[in-house]
Amino acid sequence: MLYALYEAGYYASTPVRLAAQATRDFWSSPLNPGRDSELGRTLYAGAGLMANLTRRYGRPAWGIDSVEIDGQPVRVRPTEVWRSPWVKLTHFARDMADMRRAGRRDLEPAVLIVAPLSGHYATLLRGTVQAFLQDHEVFVTDWSNARDVPVLEGRFDFHDYVDHIREMLRQLGPRPHVVAVCQPGPPVLAAAALMAEDGEECRPGSMIFMGSPIDARFSPTVTNKLAEEKPFAWFKSNMIYTVPAPYPGMGRRVYPGFVQLYSFMSMNLERHQEAHLRYLEDLMKGDGDSADKHLEFYDEYLSVLDLTEEFYLQTVDYVFQQHLLPKGELIHRGRPVQPGAIRDIGLMTVEGENDDISGIGQTQAAHALCTGLSDDFKQDYVQPHVGHYGVFNGRRFREEIYPRVRAFIRGHEAGLAKSIAAA
């Protein structure tokens, strides 16, 4: 019922939205002599804010057409290399002629960046992808919006997620590297453990976990406490709704993206209110650059997708309530998941000092689980002065975190080459 009411509210606000857009366009028109007056800027600012607050935010575009490598622009073309109804594996293919002009002639490590399936689209990692493109062949998991997947396609749960990670790693060939950002940490570690136990040649060469809830019992945050305090039945009764018409997934039970967005924003409501007030003031002052930065951030932040009922509830249950993976109790398709079976996969964990989503220690827990790895295979890094978002995006990520991750991958890539040569 809530989903239907949400849709009804959106369509009911259409007259207000259209009026706001018309007012904004009128007072921003170069043909309007009053556009630069105080009244004109005030009316334009108010109408612009109202139009943005009432519009629908769809899947953002990647917008990555090129990347600078050693001072040379290199064209980039996103290419789909594999897909299922639930995900599109996208390869950001760099132009080989441009790469040669940049002095890069050798094959560079293949990296699978596993985007979180926790409300936002994979484009939230745009800055992450741009950084990795400087030195790697980059592949990204672009997850589907559950409301757009017909019911006839069946279920998608935590175990399907693990299977998808395994299959996408196989698509990259022998010993690719995998970067799990936030939510994917537990299923990616499970996939790596199963592949290691099976001796698959496409098991990762290294795995990097960034702000991931490997063991959510450490430094519990507001998110963790909510999951622990509420009984499982509460989540099923209060967080799951049915997709209405006319979406392709009509009838599917989902955890709606707008519910997740409300949860995100309520955690820092005052900060979001202040940001919108600053946006209004910037528009009234005619500060277009600052206003554009605000829009760029919120165009991404307010774009959300739905999760299937089974995936969301199993994640709450397995990761945040029962803590199955760190307790050694996770069973996948009848098999126990044993991180201790990992013996030749590099492990790096990255955390943010001020992370209010995955607290300090939650990601580091992966080191204690991977008992088969020697210290030479492990590295931990805590980035000072950043929160959750800063672990994988922003200036400190580009200047301080990414160079460490790149060096870690290169070190293990060199070790893999020596192993292959010796064999």
CSV table of C-alpha atoms in Angstrom, one decimal:
chain,number,residue,atom,x,y,z
A,1,MET,CA,0.0,0.0,0.0
A,2,LEU,CA,2.8,2.4,0.9
A,3,TYR,CA,4.4,2.0,-2.6
A,4,ALA,CA,1.0,2.8,-4.3
A,5,LEU,CA,0.6,5.9,-2.0
A,6,TYR,CA,4.1,7.0,-2.9
A,7,GLU,CA,3.3,6.8,-6.6
A,8,ALA,CA,0.0,8.6,-6.1
A,9,GLY,CA,1.8,11.4,-4.2
A,10,TYR,CA,4.3,11.8,-7.1
A,11,TYR,CA,1.5,12.1,-9.7
A,12,ALA,CA,-0.6,14.3,-7.5
A,13,SER,CA,2.3,16.8,-7.2
A,14,THR,CA,2.6,17.0,-11.0
A,15,PRO,CA,0.7,20.4,-11.3
A,16,VAL,CA,3.0,21.9,-8.6
A,17,ARG,CA,6.1,20.5,-10.3
A,18,LEU,CA,5.1,21.8,-13.7
A,19,ALA,CA,4.2,25.2,-12.3
A,20,ALA,CA,7.6,25.4,-10.5
A,21,GLN,CA,9.4,24.4,-13.7
A,22,ALA,CA,7.6,27.0,-15.7
A,23,THR,CA,8.4,29.7,-13.1
A,24,ARG,CA,12.0,28.7,-13.0
A,25,ASP,CA,12.3,28.8,-16.8
A,26,PHE,CA,10.5,32.1,-17.0
A,27,TRP,CA,12.8,33.8,-14.5
A,28,SER,CA,16.0,32.3,-15.9
A,29,SER,CA,15.2,33.3,-19.5
A,30,PRO,CA,17.7,35.7,-21.1
A,31,LEU,CA,14.7,37.4,-22.6
A,32,ASN,CA,13.3,38.4,-19.2
A,33,PRO,CA,14.6,41.8,-18.2
A,34,GLY,CA,13.9,41.1,-14.6
A,35,ARG,CA,16.0,37.9,-14.3
A,36,ASP,CA,18.9,39.7,-12.6
A,37,SER,CA,16.8,41.6,-10.1
A,38,GLU,CA,16.6,40.5,-6.5
A,39,LEU,CA,12.9,39.5,-6.9
A,40,GLY,CA,13.7,37.6,-10.1
A,41,ARG,CA,16.6,35.6,-8.5
A,42,THR,CA,14.4,34.9,-5.4
A,43,LEU,CA,11.5,33.6,-7.5
A,44,TYR,CA,13.9,31.6,-9.6
A,45,ALA,CA,15.6,30.1,-6.6
A,46,GLY,CA,12.4,29.1,-4.9
A,47,ALA,CA,10.9,27.6,-8.0
A,48,GLY,CA,14.2,25.7,-8.8
A,49,LEU,CA,14.2,24.2,-5.3
A,50,MET,CA,10.6,23.1,-5.5
A,51,ALA,CA,11.1,21.6,-9.0
A,52,ASN,CA,14.0,19.5,-7.7
A,53,LEU,CA,12.3,18.4,-4.5
A,54,THR,CA,9.2,17.1,-6.4
A,55,ARG,CA,10.8,15.5,-9.5
A,56,ARG,CA,11.7,11.8,-10.1
A,57,TYR,CA,15.4,10.9,-10.1
A,58,GLY,CA,16.1,8.1,-12.6
A,59,ARG,CA,19.2,6.0,-13.2
A,60,PRO,CA,22.2,8.4,-13.6
A,61,ALA,CA,24.5,8.2,-16.6
A,62,TRP,CA,28.1,7.2,-16.0
A,63,GLY,CA,29.3,10.1,-18.0
A,64,ILE,CA,32.9,8.7,-18.3
A,65,ASP,CA,34.0,9.4,-21.9
A,66,SER,CA,37.7,9.8,-21.2
A,67,VAL,CA,40.3,9.6,-18.5
A,68,GLU,CA,43.7,11.2,-18.2
A,69,ILE,CA,46.7,8.8,-18.1
A,70,ASP,CA,50.2,10.2,-17.7
A,71,GLY,CA,49.0,13.6,-19.0
A,72,GLN,CA,47.4,12.0,-22.1
A,73,PRO,CA,43.6,11.9,-22.6
A,74,VAL,CA,42.4,8.4,-23.2
A,75,ARG,CA,38.9,7.7,-24.6
A,76,VAL,CA,36.7,5.3,-22.7
A,77,ARG,CA,33.8,3.3,-23.9
A,78,PRO,CA,31.4,1.4,-21.5
A,79,THR,CA,30.7,-2.0,-22.9
A,80,GLU,CA,28.4,-4.7,-21.7
A,81,VAL,CA,30.3,-8.0,-21.5
A,82,TRP,CA,27.9,-10.2,-19.5
A,83,ARG,CA,24.4,-9.8,-18.0
A,84,SER,CA,21.6,-11.5,-16.2
A,85,PRO,CA,18.2,-10.1,-15.3
A,86,TRP,CA,19.8,-8.8,-12.1
A,87,VAL,CA,23.1,-7.2,-13.2
A,88,LYS,CA,25.0,-5.9,-16.2
A,89,LEU,CA,28.7,-6.4,-16.1
A,90,THR,CA,30.2,-3.3,-17.7
A,91,HIS,CA,33.7,-3.0,-19.0
A,92,PHE,CA,35.1,0.5,-19.3
A,93,ALA,CA,37.2,-0.2,-22.3
A,94,ARG,CA,40.1,2.2,-22.9
A,95,ASP,CA,41.0,3.1,-26.5
A,96,MET,CA,44.2,1.1,-27.3
A,97,ALA,CA,45.6,3.8,-29.7
A,98,ASP,CA,45.3,6.4,-27.0
A,99,MET,CA,46.9,4.0,-24.5
A,100,ARG,CA,49.9,3.6,-26.7
A,101,ARG,CA,50.2,7.3,-27.1
A,102,ALA,CA,50.2,7.5,-23.3
A,103,GLY,CA,53.1,5.0,-23.2
A,104,ARG,CA,51.0,2.1,-21.9
A,105,ARG,CA,51.7,-0.9,-24.1
A,106,ASP,CA,51.5,-3.8,-21.6
A,107,LEU,CA,48.3,-5.5,-20.4
A,108,GLU,CA,47.2,-4.0,-17.1
A,109,PRO,CA,45.5,-5.9,-14.2
A,110,ALA,CA,41.8,-6.6,-14.6
A,111,VAL,CA,39.8,-5.3,-11.6
A,112,LEU,CA,36.1,-6.1,-10.8
A,113,ILE,CA,34.6,-3.3,-8.8
A,114,VAL,CA,31.6,-4.7,-7.0
A,115,ALA,CA,29.2,-1.8,-6.4
A,116,PRO,CA,26.9,-2.0,-3.4
A,117,LEU,CA,23.4,-3.2,-3.8
A,118,SER,CA,22.0,-1.2,-1.0
A,119,GLY,CA,19.8,1.5,-2.5
A,120,HIS,CA,21.9,3.6,-4.8
A,121,TYR,CA,22.9,2.8,-8.4
A,122,ALA,CA,26.4,1.7,-9.3
A,123,THR,CA,27.1,5.2,-10.7
A,124,LEU,CA,27.7,6.3,-7.0
A,125,LEU,CA,31.2,4.8,-7.7
A,126,ARG,CA,31.9,7.1,-10.6
A,127,GLY,CA,34.9,8.6,-8.9
A,128,THR,CA,36.1,5.2,-7.9
A,129,VAL,CA,36.0,4.0,-11.5
A,130,GLN,CA,37.8,7.0,-12.8
A,131,ALA,CA,40.6,6.5,-10.4
A,132,PHE,CA,41.1,2.8,-11.2
A,133,LEU,CA,40.9,3.5,-14.9
A,134,GLN,CA,44.3,5.1,-14.7
A,135,ASP,CA,46.1,1.8,-14.1
A,136,HIS,CA,43.6,-1.1,-14.7
A,137,GLU,CA,41.1,-2.8,-17.0
A,138,VAL,CA,38.0,-1.9,-15.0
A,139,PHE,CA,34.8,-3.9,-14.8
A,140,VAL,CA,31.8,-2.8,-12.7
A,141,THR,CA,28.7,-4.6,-11.4
A,142,ASP,CA,25.7,-2.4,-12.6
A,143,TRP,CA,22.8,-3.9,-10.5
A,144,SER,CA,19.2,-3.8,-11.8
A,145,ASN,CA,16.3,-2.1,-10.1
A,146,ALA,CA,14.2,-4.9,-8.7
A,147,ARG,CA,11.0,-3.0,-9.7
A,148,ASP,CA,12.0,-3.4,-13.4
A,149,VAL,CA,12.6,-7.2,-13.3
A,150,PRO,CA,9.4,-9.2,-14.1
A,151,VAL,CA,8.2,-11.6,-11.5
A,152,LEU,CA,8.7,-14.4,-14.1
A,153,GLU,CA,12.4,-14.0,-13.8
A,154,GLY,CA,12.2,-15.5,-10.3
A,155,ARG,CA,14.0,-14.7,-7.1
A,156,PHE,CA,17.3,-13.0,-6.3
A,157,ASP,CA,18.7,-13.6,-2.8
A,158,PHE,CA,22.0,-13.5,-0.9
A,159,HIS,CA,23.1,-16.8,-2.4
A,160,ASP,CA,22.3,-15.7,-5.9
A,161,TYR,CA,24.4,-12.7,-5.3
A,162,VAL,CA,27.4,-14.9,-4.3
A,163,ASP,CA,26.8,-17.0,-7.5
A,164,HIS,CA,26.8,-13.9,-9.6
A,165,ILE,CA,30.1,-12.7,-8.2
A,166,ARG,CA,31.7,-16.0,-9.0
A,167,GLU,CA,30.4,-16.0,-12.5
A,168,MET,CA,31.5,-12.4,-13.2
A,169,LEU,CA,35.0,-13.2,-11.9
A,170,ARG,CA,35.1,-16.1,-14.4
A,171,GLN,CA,34.3,-13.6,-17.1
A,172,LEU,CA,37.5,-11.7,-16.4
A,173,GLY,CA,39.8,-14.7,-16.8
A,174,PRO,CA,42.5,-16.1,-14.6
A,175,ARG,CA,43.3,-14.3,-11.3
A,176,PRO,CA,41.5,-11.0,-11.6
A,177,HIS,CA,41.4,-8.6,-8.7
A,178,VAL,CA,38.2,-7.7,-6.9
A,179,VAL,CA,37.2,-4.5,-5.0
A,180,ALA,CA,34.2,-4.7,-2.8
A,181,VAL,CA,32.7,-1.4,-1.7
A,182,CYS,CA,30.6,-1.4,1.4
A,183,GLN,CA,27.7,-3.9,1.3
A,184,PRO,CA,29.3,-6.5,-1.0
A,185,GLY,CA,32.0,-7.4,1.5
A,186,PRO,CA,30.5,-10.5,3.0
A,187,PRO,CA,29.2,-12.1,-0.2
A,188,VAL,CA,32.4,-11.3,-2.1
A,189,LEU,CA,34.5,-12.9,0.7
A,190,ALA,CA,32.2,-15.9,0.6
A,191,ALA,CA,32.6,-16.2,-3.2
A,192,ALA,CA,36.4,-15.9,-2.9
A,193,ALA,CA,36.4,-18.6,-0.2
A,194,LEU,CA,34.4,-21.0,-2.3
A,195,MET,CA,36.5,-20.4,-5.4
A,196,ALA,CA,39.7,-20.9,-3.4
A,197,GLU,CA,38.4,-24.2,-1.9
A,198,ASP,CA,37.5,-25.4,-5.4
A,199,GLY,CA,40.8,-24.3,-6.8
A,200,GLU,CA,39.3,-22.3,-9.6
A,201,GLU,CA,41.8,-20.6,-11.9
A,202,CYS,CA,39.6,-17.5,-12.0
A,203,ARG,CA,39.7,-17.0,-8.2
A,204,PRO,CA,40.8,-13.5,-7.3
A,205,GLY,CA,44.5,-12.6,-7.3
A,206,SER,CA,43.7,-10.1,-4.6
A,207,MET,CA,40.6,-8.7,-2.8
A,208,ILE,CA,40.2,-5.2,-1.4
A,209,PHE,CA,37.3,-4.5,1.0
A,210,MET,CA,36.4,-0.9,1.5
A,211,GLY,CA,34.1,0.1,4.4
A,212,SER,CA,32.5,-3.3,4.4
A,213,PRO,CA,30.4,-4.9,7.3
A,214,ILE,CA,32.4,-8.2,7.4
A,215,ASP,CA,31.7,-8.4,11.1
A,216,ALA,CA,29.1,-5.8,12.1
A,217,ARG,CA,29.6,-6.5,15.8
A,218,PHE,CA,32.6,-4.2,15.9
A,219,SER,CA,32.0,-0.5,16.6
A,220,PRO,CA,28.3,-0.7,15.9
A,221,THR,CA,26.8,2.3,14.1
A,222,VAL,CA,23.2,3.6,14.1
A,223,THR,CA,22.5,1.2,11.1
A,224,ASN,CA,23.9,-1.8,13.0
A,225,LYS,CA,22.0,-1.0,16.2
A,226,LEU,CA,18.7,-0.7,14.3
A,227,ALA,CA,19.2,-4.1,12.8
A,228,GLU,CA,20.0,-5.6,16.2
A,229,GLU,CA,17.3,-3.9,18.2
A,230,LYS,CA,14.4,-4.7,15.9
A,231,PRO,CA,13.2,-8.3,15.6
A,232,PHE,CA,13.5,-9.9,12.1
A,233,ALA,CA,9.7,-10.0,11.8
A,234,TRP,CA,9.6,-6.2,12.2
A,235,PHE,CA,11.7,-5.7,9.0
A,236,LYS,CA,9.5,-8.1,7.1
A,237,SER,CA,6.3,-6.3,8.2
A,238,ASN,CA,7.5,-2.7,7.9
A,239,MET,CA,10.1,-2.5,5.2
A,240,ILE,CA,8.7,-4.8,2.4
A,241,TYR,CA,6.1,-3.6,-0.1
A,242,THR,CA,4.6,-4.7,-3.4
A,243,VAL,CA,5.6,-3.0,-6.7
A,244,PRO,CA,2.5,-1.5,-8.3
A,245,ALA,CA,1.6,-1.0,-12.0
A,246,PRO,CA,2.9,0.1,-14.5
A,247,TYR,CA,6.4,-1.1,-13.6
A,248,PRO,CA,7.6,-4.3,-15.3
A,249,GLY,CA,8.2,-5.9,-11.8
A,250,MET,CA,4.5,-5.3,-10.8
A,251,GLY,CA,3.6,-7.8,-8.0
A,252,ARG,CA,7.2,-8.3,-6.9
A,253,ARG,CA,7.9,-7.8,-3.2
A,254,VAL,CA,10.7,-5.3,-2.6
A,255,TYR,CA,12.5,-3.1,-0.2
A,256,PRO,CA,11.8,0.2,-1.9
A,257,GLY,CA,14.6,2.6,-2.7
A,258,PHE,CA,12.6,5.5,-1.4
A,259,VAL,CA,12.4,3.9,2.0
A,260,GLN,CA,16.1,3.4,2.0
A,261,LEU,CA,16.6,7.0,1.0
A,262,TYR,CA,14.5,8.2,3.9
A,263,SER,CA,16.6,6.1,6.2
A,264,PHE,CA,19.8,7.6,4.8
A,265,MET,CA,18.6,11.1,5.0
A,266,SER,CA,17.1,10.8,8.5
A,267,MET,CA,20.5,9.9,9.8
A,268,ASN,CA,21.9,13.3,8.8
A,269,LEU,CA,18.6,15.3,8.3
A,270,GLU,CA,20.0,18.6,9.7
A,271,ARG,CA,23.0,18.5,7.3
A,272,HIS,CA,20.7,17.9,4.3
A,273,GLN,CA,18.4,20.8,5.3
A,274,GLU,CA,21.4,23.1,5.6
A,275,ALA,CA,22.7,22.0,2.2
A,276,HIS,CA,19.4,22.8,0.5
A,277,LEU,CA,19.3,26.2,2.3
A,278,ARG,CA,22.8,26.9,1.0
A,279,TYR,CA,21.6,25.9,-2.5
A,280,LEU,CA,18.7,28.4,-2.2
A,281,GLU,CA,21.1,31.1,-1.0
A,282,ASP,CA,23.5,30.4,-3.9
A,283,LEU,CA,20.8,30.7,-6.5
A,284,MET,CA,19.6,34.0,-5.0
A,285,LYS,CA,23.2,35.3,-5.0
A,286,GLY,CA,23.7,34.1,-8.6
A,287,ASP,CA,26.5,31.7,-7.5
A,288,GLY,CA,25.9,29.1,-10.3
A,289,ASP,CA,29.0,27.1,-9.7
A,290,SER,CA,28.1,26.3,-6.1
A,291,ALA,CA,24.5,25.5,-7.1
A,292,ASP,CA,25.7,23.2,-9.8
A,293,LYS,CA,27.9,21.2,-7.4
A,294,HIS,CA,24.9,20.8,-5.1
A,295,LEU,CA,22.8,19.5,-8.0
A,296,GLU,CA,25.5,17.2,-9.1
A,297,PHE,CA,25.7,15.6,-5.7
A,298,TYR,CA,22.0,15.3,-5.1
A,299,ASP,CA,21.2,14.1,-8.6
A,300,GLU,CA,23.2,11.0,-7.7
A,301,TYR,CA,22.3,10.8,-4.0
A,302,LEU,CA,18.5,10.9,-4.6
A,303,SER,CA,18.6,8.3,-7.4
A,304,VAL,CA,17.7,5.0,-5.7
A,305,LEU,CA,16.7,1.5,-6.7
A,306,ASP,CA,14.6,-1.3,-5.1
A,307,LEU,CA,16.0,-4.5,-3.6
A,308,THR,CA,14.2,-7.8,-3.7
A,309,GLU,CA,12.5,-8.9,-0.5
A,310,GLU,CA,14.6,-12.0,-0.2
A,311,PHE,CA,17.9,-10.3,-0.7
A,312,TYR,CA,17.2,-7.5,1.7
A,313,LEU,CA,15.8,-9.7,4.5
A,314,GLN,CA,18.6,-12.3,4.1
A,315,THR,CA,21.2,-9.6,4.3
A,316,VAL,CA,19.6,-8.2,7.5
A,317,ASP,CA,19.5,-11.7,8.9
A,318,TYR,CA,22.8,-13.1,7.8
A,319,VAL,CA,25.0,-10.0,8.1
A,320,PHE,CA,23.5,-7.8,10.8
A,321,GLN,CA,21.6,-10.1,13.1
A,322,GLN,CA,23.1,-13.6,13.1
A,323,HIS,CA,26.6,-12.6,11.9
A,324,LEU,CA,26.9,-15.9,10.1
A,325,LEU,CA,30.1,-15.3,8.2
A,326,PRO,CA,32.4,-14.2,11.0
A,327,LYS,CA,30.9,-16.9,13.3
A,328,GLY,CA,31.8,-19.6,10.7
A,329,GLU,CA,28.1,-20.5,10.3
A,330,LEU,CA,27.3,-19.3,6.8
A,331,ILE,CA,26.1,-22.2,4.5
A,332,HIS,CA,25.9,-21.6,0.8
A,333,ARG,CA,24.0,-24.2,-1.3
A,334,GLY,CA,24.6,-26.8,1.4
A,335,ARG,CA,28.3,-26.0,1.7
A,336,PRO,CA,30.0,-24.3,4.7
A,337,VAL,CA,31.8,-21.1,3.7
A,338,GLN,CA,35.4,-21.3,5.0
A,339,PRO,CA,37.5,-18.1,4.6
A,340,GLY,CA,40.4,-20.1,6.1
A,341,ALA,CA,40.5,-22.0,2.7
A,342,ILE,CA,41.9,-18.9,1.1
A,343,ARG,CA,45.7,-19.3,0.8
A,344,ASP,CA,47.0,-17.3,-2.2
A,345,ILE,CA,44.7,-14.3,-2.5
A,346,GLY,CA,45.9,-10.9,-1.3
A,347,LEU,CA,43.7,-9.3,1.3
A,348,MET,CA,43.6,-5.5,1.8
A,349,THR,CA,41.0,-3.7,4.0
A,350,VAL,CA,40.3,0.0,4.0
A,351,GLU,CA,38.3,1.9,6.6
A,352,GLY,CA,37.5,5.5,7.3
A,353,GLU,CA,38.2,7.0,10.7
A,354,ASN,CA,34.8,8.7,10.8
A,355,ASP,CA,32.7,6.1,9.1
A,356,ASP,CA,29.2,6.1,10.5
A,357,ILE,CA,27.9,3.2,8.3
A,358,SER,CA,30.6,0.6,8.8
A,359,GLY,CA,32.5,1.3,12.0
A,360,ILE,CA,36.2,0.8,12.6
A,361,GLY,CA,37.0,-2.9,12.9
A,362,GLN,CA,34.1,-4.2,10.9
A,363,THR,CA,36.2,-4.5,7.7
A,364,GLN,CA,39.4,-5.4,9.5
A,365,ALA,CA,37.6,-8.5,10.7
A,366,ALA,CA,38.4,-10.1,7.4
A,367,HIS,CA,42.0,-10.6,8.4
A,368,ALA,CA,41.1,-12.8,11.4
A,369,LEU,CA,38.8,-14.9,9.2
A,370,CYS,CA,41.4,-15.6,6.5
A,371,THR,CA,43.5,-17.8,8.7
A,372,GLY,CA,45.2,-19.5,5.7
A,373,LEU,CA,46.9,-16.3,4.6
A,374,SER,CA,50.4,-15.3,5.8
A,375,ASP,CA,51.0,-11.7,6.8
A,376,ASP,CA,52.7,-11.1,3.5
A,377,PHE,CA,49.3,-11.4,1.8
A,378,LYS,CA,47.6,-8.9,4.2
A,379,GLN,CA,47.4,-5.2,4.5
A,380,ASP,CA,45.1,-2.9,6.5
A,381,TYR,CA,44.7,0.8,6.2
A,382,VAL,CA,42.6,3.3,8.1
A,383,GLN,CA,42.2,6.7,6.4
A,384,PRO,CA,42.1,9.6,8.8
A,385,HIS,CA,39.4,12.3,8.7
A,386,VAL,CA,37.0,10.6,6.2
A,387,GLY,CA,33.6,9.1,6.6
A,388,HIS,CA,32.0,6.3,4.7
A,389,TYR,CA,31.7,8.1,1.4
A,390,GLY,CA,35.3,9.3,1.6
A,391,VAL,CA,36.6,5.7,1.7
A,392,PHE,CA,35.9,5.3,-2.0
A,393,ASN,CA,35.4,8.8,-3.4
A,394,GLY,CA,36.8,12.3,-3.1
A,395,ARG,CA,40.2,14.0,-2.8
A,396,ARG,CA,41.6,11.9,0.0
A,397,PHE,CA,40.5,8.7,-1.8
A,398,ARG,CA,42.3,9.8,-5.0
A,399,GLU,CA,45.4,11.1,-3.3
A,400,GLU,CA,45.9,8.8,-0.3
A,401,ILE,CA,43.8,5.7,-0.5
A,402,TYR,CA,43.9,4.8,-4.2
A,403,PRO,CA,47.7,4.9,-4.5
A,404,ARG,CA,47.9,2.4,-1.7
A,405,VAL,CA,45.4,0.1,-3.3
A,406,ARG,CA,47.2,0.4,-6.7
A,407,ALA,CA,50.5,-0.6,-5.1
A,408,PHE,CA,48.9,-3.5,-3.3
A,409,ILE,CA,47.4,-4.8,-6.6
A,410,ARG,CA,50.6,-4.3,-8.5
A,411,GLY,CA,52.5,-6.2,-5.8
A,412,HIS,CA,50.2,-9.2,-6.0
A,413,GLU,CA,50.1,-9.0,-9.8
A,414,ALA,CA,53.9,-9.3,-9.8
A,415,GLY,CA,53.7,-12.3,-7.4
A,416,LEU,CA,51.2,-14.0,-9.7
A,417,ALA,CA,53.4,-13.5,-12.7
A,418,LYS,CA,56.3,-15.1,-10.9
A,419,SER,CA,54.2,-18.0,-9.9
A,420,ILE,CA,53.0,-18.6,-13.5
A,421,ALA,CA,56.6,-18.3,-14.8
A,422,ALA,CA,57.8,-20.8,-12.2
A,423,ALA,CA,55.1,-23.3,-13.1
